[in-house]
PDB file of C-alpha atoms and ligand atoms in Angstrom:
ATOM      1  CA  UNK A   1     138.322  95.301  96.608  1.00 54.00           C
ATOM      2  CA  UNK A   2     136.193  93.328  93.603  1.00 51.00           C
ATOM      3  CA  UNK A   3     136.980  90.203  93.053  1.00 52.00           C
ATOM      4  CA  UNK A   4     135.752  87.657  90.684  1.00 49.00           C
ATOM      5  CA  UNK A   5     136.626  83.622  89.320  1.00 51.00           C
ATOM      6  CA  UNK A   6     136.663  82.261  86.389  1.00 49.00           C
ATOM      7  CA  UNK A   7     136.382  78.281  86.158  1.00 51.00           C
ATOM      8  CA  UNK A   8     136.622  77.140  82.609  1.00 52.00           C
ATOM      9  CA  UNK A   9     138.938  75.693  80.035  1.00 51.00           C
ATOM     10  CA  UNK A  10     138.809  74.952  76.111  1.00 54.00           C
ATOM     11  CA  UNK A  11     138.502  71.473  74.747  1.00 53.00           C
ATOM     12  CA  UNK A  12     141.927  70.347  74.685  1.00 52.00           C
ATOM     13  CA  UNK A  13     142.828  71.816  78.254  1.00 48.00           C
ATOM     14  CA  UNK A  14     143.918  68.107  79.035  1.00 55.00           C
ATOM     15  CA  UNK A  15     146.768  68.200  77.013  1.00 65.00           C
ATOM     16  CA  UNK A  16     147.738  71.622  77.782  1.00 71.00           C
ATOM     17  CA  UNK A  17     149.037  72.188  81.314  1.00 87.00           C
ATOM     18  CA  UNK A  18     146.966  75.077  82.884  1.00 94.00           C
ATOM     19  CA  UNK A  19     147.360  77.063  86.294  1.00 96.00           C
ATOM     20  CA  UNK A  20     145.331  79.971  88.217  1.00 97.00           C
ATOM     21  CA  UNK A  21     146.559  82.985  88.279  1.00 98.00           C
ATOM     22  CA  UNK A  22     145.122  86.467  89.890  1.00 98.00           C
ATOM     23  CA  UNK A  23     145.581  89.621  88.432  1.00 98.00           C
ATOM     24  CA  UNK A  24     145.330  92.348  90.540  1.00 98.00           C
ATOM     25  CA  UNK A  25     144.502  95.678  88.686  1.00 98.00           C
ATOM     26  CA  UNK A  26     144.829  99.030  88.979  1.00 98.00           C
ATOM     27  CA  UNK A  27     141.552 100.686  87.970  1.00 98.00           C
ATOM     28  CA  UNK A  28     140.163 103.667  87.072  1.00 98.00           C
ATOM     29  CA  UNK A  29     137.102 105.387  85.671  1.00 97.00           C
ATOM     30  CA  UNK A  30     136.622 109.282  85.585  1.00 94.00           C
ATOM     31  CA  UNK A  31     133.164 108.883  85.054  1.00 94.00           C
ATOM     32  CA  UNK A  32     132.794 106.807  88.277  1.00 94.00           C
ATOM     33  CA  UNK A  33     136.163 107.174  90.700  1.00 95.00           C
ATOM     34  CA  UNK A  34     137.552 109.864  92.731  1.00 95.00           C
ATOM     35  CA  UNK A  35     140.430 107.826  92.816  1.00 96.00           C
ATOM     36  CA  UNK A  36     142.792 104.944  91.457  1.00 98.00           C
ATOM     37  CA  UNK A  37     141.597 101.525  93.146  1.00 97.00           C
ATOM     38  CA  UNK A  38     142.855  97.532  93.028  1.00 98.00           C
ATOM     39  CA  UNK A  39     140.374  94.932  91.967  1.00 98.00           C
ATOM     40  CA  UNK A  40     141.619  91.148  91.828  1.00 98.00           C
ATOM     41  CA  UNK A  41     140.197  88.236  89.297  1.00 98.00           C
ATOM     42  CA  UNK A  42     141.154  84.965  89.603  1.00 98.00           C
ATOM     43  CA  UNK A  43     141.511  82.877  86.297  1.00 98.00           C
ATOM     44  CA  UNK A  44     142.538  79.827  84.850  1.00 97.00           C
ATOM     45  CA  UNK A  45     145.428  79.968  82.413  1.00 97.00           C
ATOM     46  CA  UNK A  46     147.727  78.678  80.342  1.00 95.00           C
ATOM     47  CA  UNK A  47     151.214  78.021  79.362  1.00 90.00           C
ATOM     48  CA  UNK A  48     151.510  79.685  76.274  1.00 94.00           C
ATOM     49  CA  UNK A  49     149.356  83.056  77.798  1.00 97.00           C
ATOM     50  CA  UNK A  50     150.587  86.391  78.272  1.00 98.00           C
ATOM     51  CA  UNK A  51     149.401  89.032  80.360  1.00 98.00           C
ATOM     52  CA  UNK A  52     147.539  90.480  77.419  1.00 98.00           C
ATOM     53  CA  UNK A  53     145.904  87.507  77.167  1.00 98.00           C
ATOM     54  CA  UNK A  54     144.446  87.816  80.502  1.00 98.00           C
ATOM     55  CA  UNK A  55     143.243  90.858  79.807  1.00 98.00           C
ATOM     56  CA  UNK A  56     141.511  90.492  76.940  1.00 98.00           C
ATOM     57  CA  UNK A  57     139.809  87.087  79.253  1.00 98.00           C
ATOM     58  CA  UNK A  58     138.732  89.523  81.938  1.00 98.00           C
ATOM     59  CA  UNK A  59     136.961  91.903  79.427  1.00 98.00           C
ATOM     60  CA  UNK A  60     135.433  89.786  77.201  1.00 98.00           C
ATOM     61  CA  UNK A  61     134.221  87.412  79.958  1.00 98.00           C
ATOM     62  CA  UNK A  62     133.964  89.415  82.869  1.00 98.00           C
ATOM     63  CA  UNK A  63     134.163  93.179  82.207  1.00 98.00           C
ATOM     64  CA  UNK A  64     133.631  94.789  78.953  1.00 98.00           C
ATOM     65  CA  UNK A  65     134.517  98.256  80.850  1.00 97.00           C
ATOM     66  CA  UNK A  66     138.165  97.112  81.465  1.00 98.00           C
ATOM     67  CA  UNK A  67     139.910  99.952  79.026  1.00 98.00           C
ATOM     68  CA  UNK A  68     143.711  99.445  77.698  1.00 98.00           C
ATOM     69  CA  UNK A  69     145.629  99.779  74.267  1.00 98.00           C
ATOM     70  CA  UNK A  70     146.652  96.992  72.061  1.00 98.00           C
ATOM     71  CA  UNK A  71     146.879  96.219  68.815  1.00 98.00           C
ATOM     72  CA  UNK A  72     149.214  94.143  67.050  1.00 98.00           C
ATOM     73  CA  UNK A  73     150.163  91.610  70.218  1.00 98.00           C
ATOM     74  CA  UNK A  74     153.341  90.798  68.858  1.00 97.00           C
ATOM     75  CA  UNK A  75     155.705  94.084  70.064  1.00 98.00           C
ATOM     76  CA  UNK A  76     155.326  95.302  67.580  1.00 97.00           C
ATOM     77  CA  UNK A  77     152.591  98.710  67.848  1.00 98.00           C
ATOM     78  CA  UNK A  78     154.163  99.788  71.205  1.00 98.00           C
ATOM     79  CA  UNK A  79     150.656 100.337  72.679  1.00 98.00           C
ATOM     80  CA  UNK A  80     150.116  98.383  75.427  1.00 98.00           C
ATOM     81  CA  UNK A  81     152.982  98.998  77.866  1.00 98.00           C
ATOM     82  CA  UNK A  82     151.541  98.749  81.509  1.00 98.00           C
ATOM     83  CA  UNK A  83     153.247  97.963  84.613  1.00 98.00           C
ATOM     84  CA  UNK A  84     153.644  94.965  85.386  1.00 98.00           C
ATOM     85  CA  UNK A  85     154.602  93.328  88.983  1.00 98.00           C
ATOM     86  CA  UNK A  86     156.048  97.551  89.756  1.00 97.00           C
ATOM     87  CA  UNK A  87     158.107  97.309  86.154  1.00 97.00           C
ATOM     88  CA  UNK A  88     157.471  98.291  82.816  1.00 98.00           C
ATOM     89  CA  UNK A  89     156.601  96.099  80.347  1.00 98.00           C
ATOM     90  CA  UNK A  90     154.475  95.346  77.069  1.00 98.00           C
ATOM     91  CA  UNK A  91     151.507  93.040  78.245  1.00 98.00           C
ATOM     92  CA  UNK A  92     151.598  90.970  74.877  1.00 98.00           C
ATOM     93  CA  UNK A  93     155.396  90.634  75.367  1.00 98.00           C
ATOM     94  CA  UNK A  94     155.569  89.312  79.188  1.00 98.00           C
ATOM     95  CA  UNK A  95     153.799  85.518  79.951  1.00 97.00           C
ATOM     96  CA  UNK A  96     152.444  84.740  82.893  1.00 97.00           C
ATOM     97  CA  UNK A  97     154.455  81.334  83.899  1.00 95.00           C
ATOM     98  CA  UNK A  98     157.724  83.925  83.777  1.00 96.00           C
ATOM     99  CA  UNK A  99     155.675  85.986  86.293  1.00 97.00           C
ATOM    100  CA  UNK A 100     155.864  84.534  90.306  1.00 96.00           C
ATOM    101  CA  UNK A 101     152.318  83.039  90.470  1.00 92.00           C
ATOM    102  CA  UNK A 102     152.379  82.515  94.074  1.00 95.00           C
ATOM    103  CA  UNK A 103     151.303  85.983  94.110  1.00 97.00           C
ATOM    104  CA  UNK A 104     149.004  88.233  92.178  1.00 98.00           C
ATOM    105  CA  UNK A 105     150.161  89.796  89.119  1.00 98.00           C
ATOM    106  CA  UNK A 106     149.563  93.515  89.308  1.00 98.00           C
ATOM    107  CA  UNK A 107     149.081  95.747  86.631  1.00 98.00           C
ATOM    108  CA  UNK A 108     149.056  99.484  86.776  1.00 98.00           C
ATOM    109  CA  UNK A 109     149.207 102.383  84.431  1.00 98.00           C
ATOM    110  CA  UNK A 110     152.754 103.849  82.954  1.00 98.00           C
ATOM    111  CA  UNK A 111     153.649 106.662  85.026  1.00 97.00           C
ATOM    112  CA  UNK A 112     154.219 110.434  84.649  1.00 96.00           C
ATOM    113  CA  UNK A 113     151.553 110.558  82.166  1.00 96.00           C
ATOM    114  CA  UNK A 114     147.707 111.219  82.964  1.00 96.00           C
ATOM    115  CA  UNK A 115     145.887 108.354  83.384  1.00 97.00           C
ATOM    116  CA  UNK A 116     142.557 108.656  81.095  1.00 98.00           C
ATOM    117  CA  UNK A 117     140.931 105.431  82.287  1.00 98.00           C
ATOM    118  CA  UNK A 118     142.591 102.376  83.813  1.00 98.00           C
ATOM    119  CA  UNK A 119     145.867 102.181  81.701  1.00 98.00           C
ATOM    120  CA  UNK A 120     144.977 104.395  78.767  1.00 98.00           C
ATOM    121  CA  UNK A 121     147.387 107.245  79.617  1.00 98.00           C
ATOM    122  CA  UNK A 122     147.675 110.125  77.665  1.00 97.00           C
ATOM    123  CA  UNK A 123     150.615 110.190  75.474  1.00 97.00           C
ATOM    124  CA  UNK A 124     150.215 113.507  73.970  1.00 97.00           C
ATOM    125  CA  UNK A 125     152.924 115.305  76.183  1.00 96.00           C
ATOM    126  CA  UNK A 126     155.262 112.314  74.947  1.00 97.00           C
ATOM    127  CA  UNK A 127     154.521 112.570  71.173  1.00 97.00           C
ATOM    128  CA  UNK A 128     154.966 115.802  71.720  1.00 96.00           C
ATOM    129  CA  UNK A 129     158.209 115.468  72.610  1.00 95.00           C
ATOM    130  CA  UNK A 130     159.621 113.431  69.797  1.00 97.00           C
ATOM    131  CA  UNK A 131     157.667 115.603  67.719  1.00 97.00           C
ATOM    132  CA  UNK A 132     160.037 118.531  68.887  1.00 95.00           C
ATOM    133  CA  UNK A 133     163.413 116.935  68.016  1.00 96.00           C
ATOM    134  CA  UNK A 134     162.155 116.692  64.442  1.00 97.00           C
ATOM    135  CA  UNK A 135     161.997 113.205  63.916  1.00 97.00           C
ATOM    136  CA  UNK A 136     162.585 113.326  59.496  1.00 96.00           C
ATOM    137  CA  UNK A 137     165.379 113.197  57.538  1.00 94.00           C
ATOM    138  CA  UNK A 138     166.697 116.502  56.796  1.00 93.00           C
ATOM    139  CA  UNK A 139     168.691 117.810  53.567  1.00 89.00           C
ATOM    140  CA  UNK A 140     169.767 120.640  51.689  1.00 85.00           C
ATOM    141  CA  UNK A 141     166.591 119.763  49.565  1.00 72.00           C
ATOM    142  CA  UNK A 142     168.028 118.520  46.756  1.00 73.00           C
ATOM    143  CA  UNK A 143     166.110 115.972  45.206  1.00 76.00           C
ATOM    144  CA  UNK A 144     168.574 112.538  44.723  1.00 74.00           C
ATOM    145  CA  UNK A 145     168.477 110.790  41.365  1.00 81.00           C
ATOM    146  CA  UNK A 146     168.189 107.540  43.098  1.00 81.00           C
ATOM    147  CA  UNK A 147     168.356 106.582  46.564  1.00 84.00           C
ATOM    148  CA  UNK A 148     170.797 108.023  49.364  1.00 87.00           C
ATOM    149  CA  UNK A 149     173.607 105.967  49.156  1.00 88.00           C
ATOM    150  CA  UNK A 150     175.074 104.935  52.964  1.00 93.00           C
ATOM    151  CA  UNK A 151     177.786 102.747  53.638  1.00 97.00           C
ATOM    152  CA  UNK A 152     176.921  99.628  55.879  1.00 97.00           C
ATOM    153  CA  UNK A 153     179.135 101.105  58.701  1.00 98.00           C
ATOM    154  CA  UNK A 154     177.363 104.036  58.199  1.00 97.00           C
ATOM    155  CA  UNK A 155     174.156 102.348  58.789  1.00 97.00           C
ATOM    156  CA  UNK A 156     175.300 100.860  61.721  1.00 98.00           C
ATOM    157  CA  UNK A 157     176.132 103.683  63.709  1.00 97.00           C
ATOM    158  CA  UNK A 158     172.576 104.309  64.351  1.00 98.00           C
ATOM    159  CA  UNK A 159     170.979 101.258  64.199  1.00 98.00           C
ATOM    160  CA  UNK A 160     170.030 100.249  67.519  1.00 98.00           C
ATOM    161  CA  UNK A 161     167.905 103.200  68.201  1.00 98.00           C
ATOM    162  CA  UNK A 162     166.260 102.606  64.603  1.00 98.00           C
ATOM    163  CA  UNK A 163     164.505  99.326  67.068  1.00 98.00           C
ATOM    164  CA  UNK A 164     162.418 102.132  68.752  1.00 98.00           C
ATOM    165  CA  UNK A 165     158.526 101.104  68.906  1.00 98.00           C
ATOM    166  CA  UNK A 166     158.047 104.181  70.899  1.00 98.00           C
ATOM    167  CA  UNK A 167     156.232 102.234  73.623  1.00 98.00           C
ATOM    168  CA  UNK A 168     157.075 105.305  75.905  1.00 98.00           C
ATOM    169  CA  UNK A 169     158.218 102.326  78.475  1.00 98.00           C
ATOM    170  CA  UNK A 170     161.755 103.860  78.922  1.00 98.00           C
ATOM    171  CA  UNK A 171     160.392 107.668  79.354  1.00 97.00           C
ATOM    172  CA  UNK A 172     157.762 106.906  81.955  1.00 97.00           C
ATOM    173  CA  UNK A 173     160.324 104.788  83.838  1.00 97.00           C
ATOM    174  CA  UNK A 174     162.542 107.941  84.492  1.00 96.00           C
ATOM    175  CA  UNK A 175     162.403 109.342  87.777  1.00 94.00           C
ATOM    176  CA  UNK A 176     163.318 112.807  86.720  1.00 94.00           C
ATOM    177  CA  UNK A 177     160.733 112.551  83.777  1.00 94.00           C
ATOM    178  CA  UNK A 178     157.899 111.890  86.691  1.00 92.00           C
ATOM    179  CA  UNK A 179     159.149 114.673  88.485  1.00 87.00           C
ATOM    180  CA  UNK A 180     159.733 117.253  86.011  1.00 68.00           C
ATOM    181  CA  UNK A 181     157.336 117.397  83.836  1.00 70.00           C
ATOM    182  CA  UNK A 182     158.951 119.224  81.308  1.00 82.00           C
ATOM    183  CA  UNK A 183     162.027 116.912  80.518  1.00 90.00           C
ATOM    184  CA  UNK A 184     162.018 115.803  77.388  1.00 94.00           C
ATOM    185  CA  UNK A 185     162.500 112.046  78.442  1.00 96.00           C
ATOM    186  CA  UNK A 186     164.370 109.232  77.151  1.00 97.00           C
ATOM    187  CA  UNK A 187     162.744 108.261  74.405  1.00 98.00           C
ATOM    188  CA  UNK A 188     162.741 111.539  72.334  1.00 97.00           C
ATOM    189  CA  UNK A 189     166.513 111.499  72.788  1.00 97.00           C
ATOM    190  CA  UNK A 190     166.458 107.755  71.048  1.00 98.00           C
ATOM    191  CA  UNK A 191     164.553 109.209  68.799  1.00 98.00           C
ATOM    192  CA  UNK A 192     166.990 112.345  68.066  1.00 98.00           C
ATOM    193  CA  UNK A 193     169.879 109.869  68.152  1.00 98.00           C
ATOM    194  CA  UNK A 194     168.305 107.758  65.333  1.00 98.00           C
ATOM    195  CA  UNK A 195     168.648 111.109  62.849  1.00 98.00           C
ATOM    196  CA  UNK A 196     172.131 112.805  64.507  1.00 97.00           C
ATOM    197  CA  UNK A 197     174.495 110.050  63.696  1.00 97.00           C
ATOM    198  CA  UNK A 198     172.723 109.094  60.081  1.00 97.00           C
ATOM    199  CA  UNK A 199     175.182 110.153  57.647  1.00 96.00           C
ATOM    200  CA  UNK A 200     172.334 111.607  54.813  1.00 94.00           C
ATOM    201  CA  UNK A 201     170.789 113.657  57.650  1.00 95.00           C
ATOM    202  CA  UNK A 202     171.894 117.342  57.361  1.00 95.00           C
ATOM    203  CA  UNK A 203     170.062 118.626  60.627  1.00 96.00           C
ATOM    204  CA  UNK A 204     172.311 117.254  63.395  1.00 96.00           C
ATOM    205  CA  UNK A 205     173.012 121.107  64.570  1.00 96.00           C
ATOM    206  CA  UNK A 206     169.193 122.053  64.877  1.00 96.00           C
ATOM    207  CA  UNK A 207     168.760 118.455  66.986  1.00 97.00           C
ATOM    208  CA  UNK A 208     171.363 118.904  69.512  1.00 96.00           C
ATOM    209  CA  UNK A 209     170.741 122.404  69.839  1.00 95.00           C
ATOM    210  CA  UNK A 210     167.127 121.191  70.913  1.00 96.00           C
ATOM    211  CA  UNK A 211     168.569 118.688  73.354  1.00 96.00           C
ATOM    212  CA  UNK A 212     170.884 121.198  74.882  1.00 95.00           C
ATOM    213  CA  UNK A 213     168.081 123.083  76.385  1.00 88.00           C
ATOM    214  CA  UNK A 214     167.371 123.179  80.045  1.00 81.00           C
ATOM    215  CA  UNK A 215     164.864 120.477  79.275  1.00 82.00           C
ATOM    216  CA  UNK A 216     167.025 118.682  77.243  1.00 89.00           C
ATOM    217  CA  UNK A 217     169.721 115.689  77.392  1.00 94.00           C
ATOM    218  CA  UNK A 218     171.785 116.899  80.129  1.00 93.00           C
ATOM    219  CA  UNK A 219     168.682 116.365  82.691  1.00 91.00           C
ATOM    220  CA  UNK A 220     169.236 112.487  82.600  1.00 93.00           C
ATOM    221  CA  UNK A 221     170.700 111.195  85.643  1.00 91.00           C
ATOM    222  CA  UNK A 222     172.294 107.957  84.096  1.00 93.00           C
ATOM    223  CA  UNK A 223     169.882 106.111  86.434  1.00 92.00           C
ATOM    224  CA  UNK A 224     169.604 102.841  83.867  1.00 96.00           C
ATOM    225  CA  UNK A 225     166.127 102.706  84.421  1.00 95.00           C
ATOM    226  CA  UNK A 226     165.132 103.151  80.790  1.00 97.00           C
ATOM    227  CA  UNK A 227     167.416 100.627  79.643  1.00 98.00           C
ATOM    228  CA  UNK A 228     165.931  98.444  81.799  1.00 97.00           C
ATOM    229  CA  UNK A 229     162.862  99.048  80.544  1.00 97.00           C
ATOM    230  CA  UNK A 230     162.981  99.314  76.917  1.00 98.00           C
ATOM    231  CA  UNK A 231     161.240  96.203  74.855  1.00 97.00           C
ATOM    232  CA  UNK A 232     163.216  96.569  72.304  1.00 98.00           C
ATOM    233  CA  UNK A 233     166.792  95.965  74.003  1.00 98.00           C
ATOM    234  CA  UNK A 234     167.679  99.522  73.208  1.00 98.00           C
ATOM    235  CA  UNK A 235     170.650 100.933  74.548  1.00 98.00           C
ATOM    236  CA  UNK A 236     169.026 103.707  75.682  1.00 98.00           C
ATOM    237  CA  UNK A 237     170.990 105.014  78.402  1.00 97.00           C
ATOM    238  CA  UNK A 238     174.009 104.914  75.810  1.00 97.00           C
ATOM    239  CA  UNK A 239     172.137 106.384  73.120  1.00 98.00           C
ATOM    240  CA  UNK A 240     171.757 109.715  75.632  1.00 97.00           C
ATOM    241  CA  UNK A 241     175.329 109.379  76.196  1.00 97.00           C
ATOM    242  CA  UNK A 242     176.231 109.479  72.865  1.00 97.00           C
ATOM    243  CA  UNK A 243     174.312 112.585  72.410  1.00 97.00           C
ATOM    244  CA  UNK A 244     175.463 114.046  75.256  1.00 96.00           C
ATOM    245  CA  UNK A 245     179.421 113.644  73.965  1.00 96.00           C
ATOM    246  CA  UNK A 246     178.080 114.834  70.546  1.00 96.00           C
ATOM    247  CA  UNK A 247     177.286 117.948  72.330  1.00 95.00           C
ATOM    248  CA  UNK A 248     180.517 118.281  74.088  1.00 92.00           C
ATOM    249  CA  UNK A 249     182.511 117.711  71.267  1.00 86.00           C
ATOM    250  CA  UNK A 250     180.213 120.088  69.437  1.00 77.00           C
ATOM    251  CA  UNK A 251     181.539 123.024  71.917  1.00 50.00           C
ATOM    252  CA  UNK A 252     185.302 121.950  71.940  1.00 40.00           C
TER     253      UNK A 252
HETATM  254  S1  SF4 B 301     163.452 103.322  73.343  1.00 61.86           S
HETATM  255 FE1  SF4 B 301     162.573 101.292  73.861  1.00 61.86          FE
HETATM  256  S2  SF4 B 301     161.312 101.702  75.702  1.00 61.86           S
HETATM  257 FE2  SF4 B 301     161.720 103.683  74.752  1.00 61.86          FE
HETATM  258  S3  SF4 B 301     159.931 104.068  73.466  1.00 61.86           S
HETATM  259 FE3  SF4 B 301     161.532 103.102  72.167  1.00 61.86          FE
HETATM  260  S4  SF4 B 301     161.075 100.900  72.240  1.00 61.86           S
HETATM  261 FE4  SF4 B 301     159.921 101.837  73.928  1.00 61.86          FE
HETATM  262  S1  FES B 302     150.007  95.090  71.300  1.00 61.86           S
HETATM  263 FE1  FES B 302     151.472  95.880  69.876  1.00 61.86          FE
HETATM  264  S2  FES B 302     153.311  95.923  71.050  1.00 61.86           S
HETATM  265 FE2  FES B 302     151.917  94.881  72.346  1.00 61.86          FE
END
C-alpha cells in the first residue's frame, strides 16, 4: 500500500481551522494493474473542503495520474459520483468534517459498471438504458401555436423526478442491477416516470410497454437503496412504484 503526506497550508490557515485527513483510494490502471488496489495519502484540510477537493489536492500535488470525472462541483453535472466510506455519493457534494476522520475516508468506483481507470466507469450500458425508454416528449406531431399549456397540478405530478442529474448513483446502488446485468436500473425508470405522468406527452403506452419487459420495472426489489442514494432527494423507489401501478392499472 502507497502512501504519501502532505504538510502545507495557505496564508490565512490561522484563521481557518484545519485537520488531517487520509484518503484511502481505490486505484486502478489497465495499463499498469492486474487488479484493483488501496493506496492512502495523508493531507491537511479544511473546514469548508469536500472530498472533491481532496482529490483534486492529491492530483495536482501528488499524482497527476489520479483519473476521475468532475465538472461543475456544485451537483450539478452528475459526474463525479464515487463511493464514499461503502456509500454512494457525489464527491463535490459530501465534506470531509461530515465524514468520521478518525478513520480514513475511502473512495472506490460506482459499482456494476466497468471500471476504466480508478473511478472513471463506463456509463455507456447506463445511457443506454435511459436512452431506451425514450427520454423526449412525444406528440401526435402537431406543431403548437405557442407553448404546451399544463396546469400547475399537472406539472407537479412529475416533478420530483424532473431533479434527475443522472449521476447513475441510485442504479449502481441496486443489488439486482450488479447482478443482472441486463436490468434496466433505477434511474432509467426516473427517467421514464419524468415523461409517463406529463400531461403533453402522448407516448406513455410505448414507455410502460418498455418497462414491462423481463428487464424492466417489475425486477426492482423495493430494496430503498436507490433512494438512499440519490443526490438529488429523489423519490426514487416511489417513482418505480408509481410506474409499476401505472402498469397494473394499465391491464385492469
Ligand atoms: S435519480 Fe438521483 S441518483 Fe439516480 S441518476 Fe438521477 S439524480 Fe442520480
Ligand atoms: S462535479 Fe458536477 S455534480 Fe459533482
Amino acid at each position: 500500500m502507497a502512501t504519501a503526506t502532505v504538510e502545507q497550508a495557505p496564508a490565512a490557515a490561522d484563521a481557518v481551522p484545519s485537520f488531517q485527513v487520509t484518503m484511502r483510494l481505490r486505484r486502478f490502471n489497465p495499463e499498469q494493474d492486474t487488479e484493483a488496489r488501496w493506496e492512502d495519502h495523508t493531507l491537511t484540510m479544511y473546514g469548508t473542503d469536500r472530498v472533491l477537493d481532496a482529490l483534486h489536492k492529491i492530483k495536482w500535488e501528488i499524482d497527476g495520474s489520479l483519473t476521475f470525472r468532475r465538472s461543475c462541483a456544485h451537483g450539478i453535472c452528475g459526474s463525479d459520483a464515487m463511493r464514499i466510506n461503502g456509500r454512494n455519493r457525489l464527491a463535490c457534494k459530501t465534506l470531509l468534517k461530515d465524514l468520521p476522520l478518525d478513520k480514513p475516508v475511502t473512495v472506490e468506483p460506482i459499482k456494476g459498471l466497468a471500471v476504466l481507470k480508478d473511478f472513471v466507469v463506463d456509463m455507456e450500458p447506463f445511457f443506454e438504458a435511459y436512452r431506451s425508454i425514450m427520454p423526449f416528449l412525444v406528440t401526435s406531431g402537431n406543431d403548437p401555436s405557442r407553448e404546451r399549456r399544463q396546469s400547475p397540478e399537472d406539472r407537479a405530478r412529475y416533478d420530483d423526478t424532473t431533479k434527475c442529474i443522472m449521476c447513475a448513483a441510485c442504479t449502481s446502488s441496486c443489488p439486482v442491477y450488479w447482478t443482472d446485468g441486463q436490468y434496466f436500473g433505477p434511474q432509467a425508470i426516473v427517467g421514464a416516470h419524468r415523461f409517463i405522468f406529463d400531461s403533453r406527452d402522448e407516448g406513455a403506452e410505448q414507455r410502460l410497454e418498455i418497462l414491462n419487459d423481463r428487464d424492466g420495472v417489475w425486477r426492482c426489489r423495493t430494496t430503498f437503496n436507490c433512494t438512499d442514494a440519490c443526490p438529488r432527494g429523489i423519490e426514487v423507489t416511489k417513482a418505480i412504484q408509481e410506474v409499476k401501478r401505472a402498469l397494473l392499472f394499465r391491464r385492469g
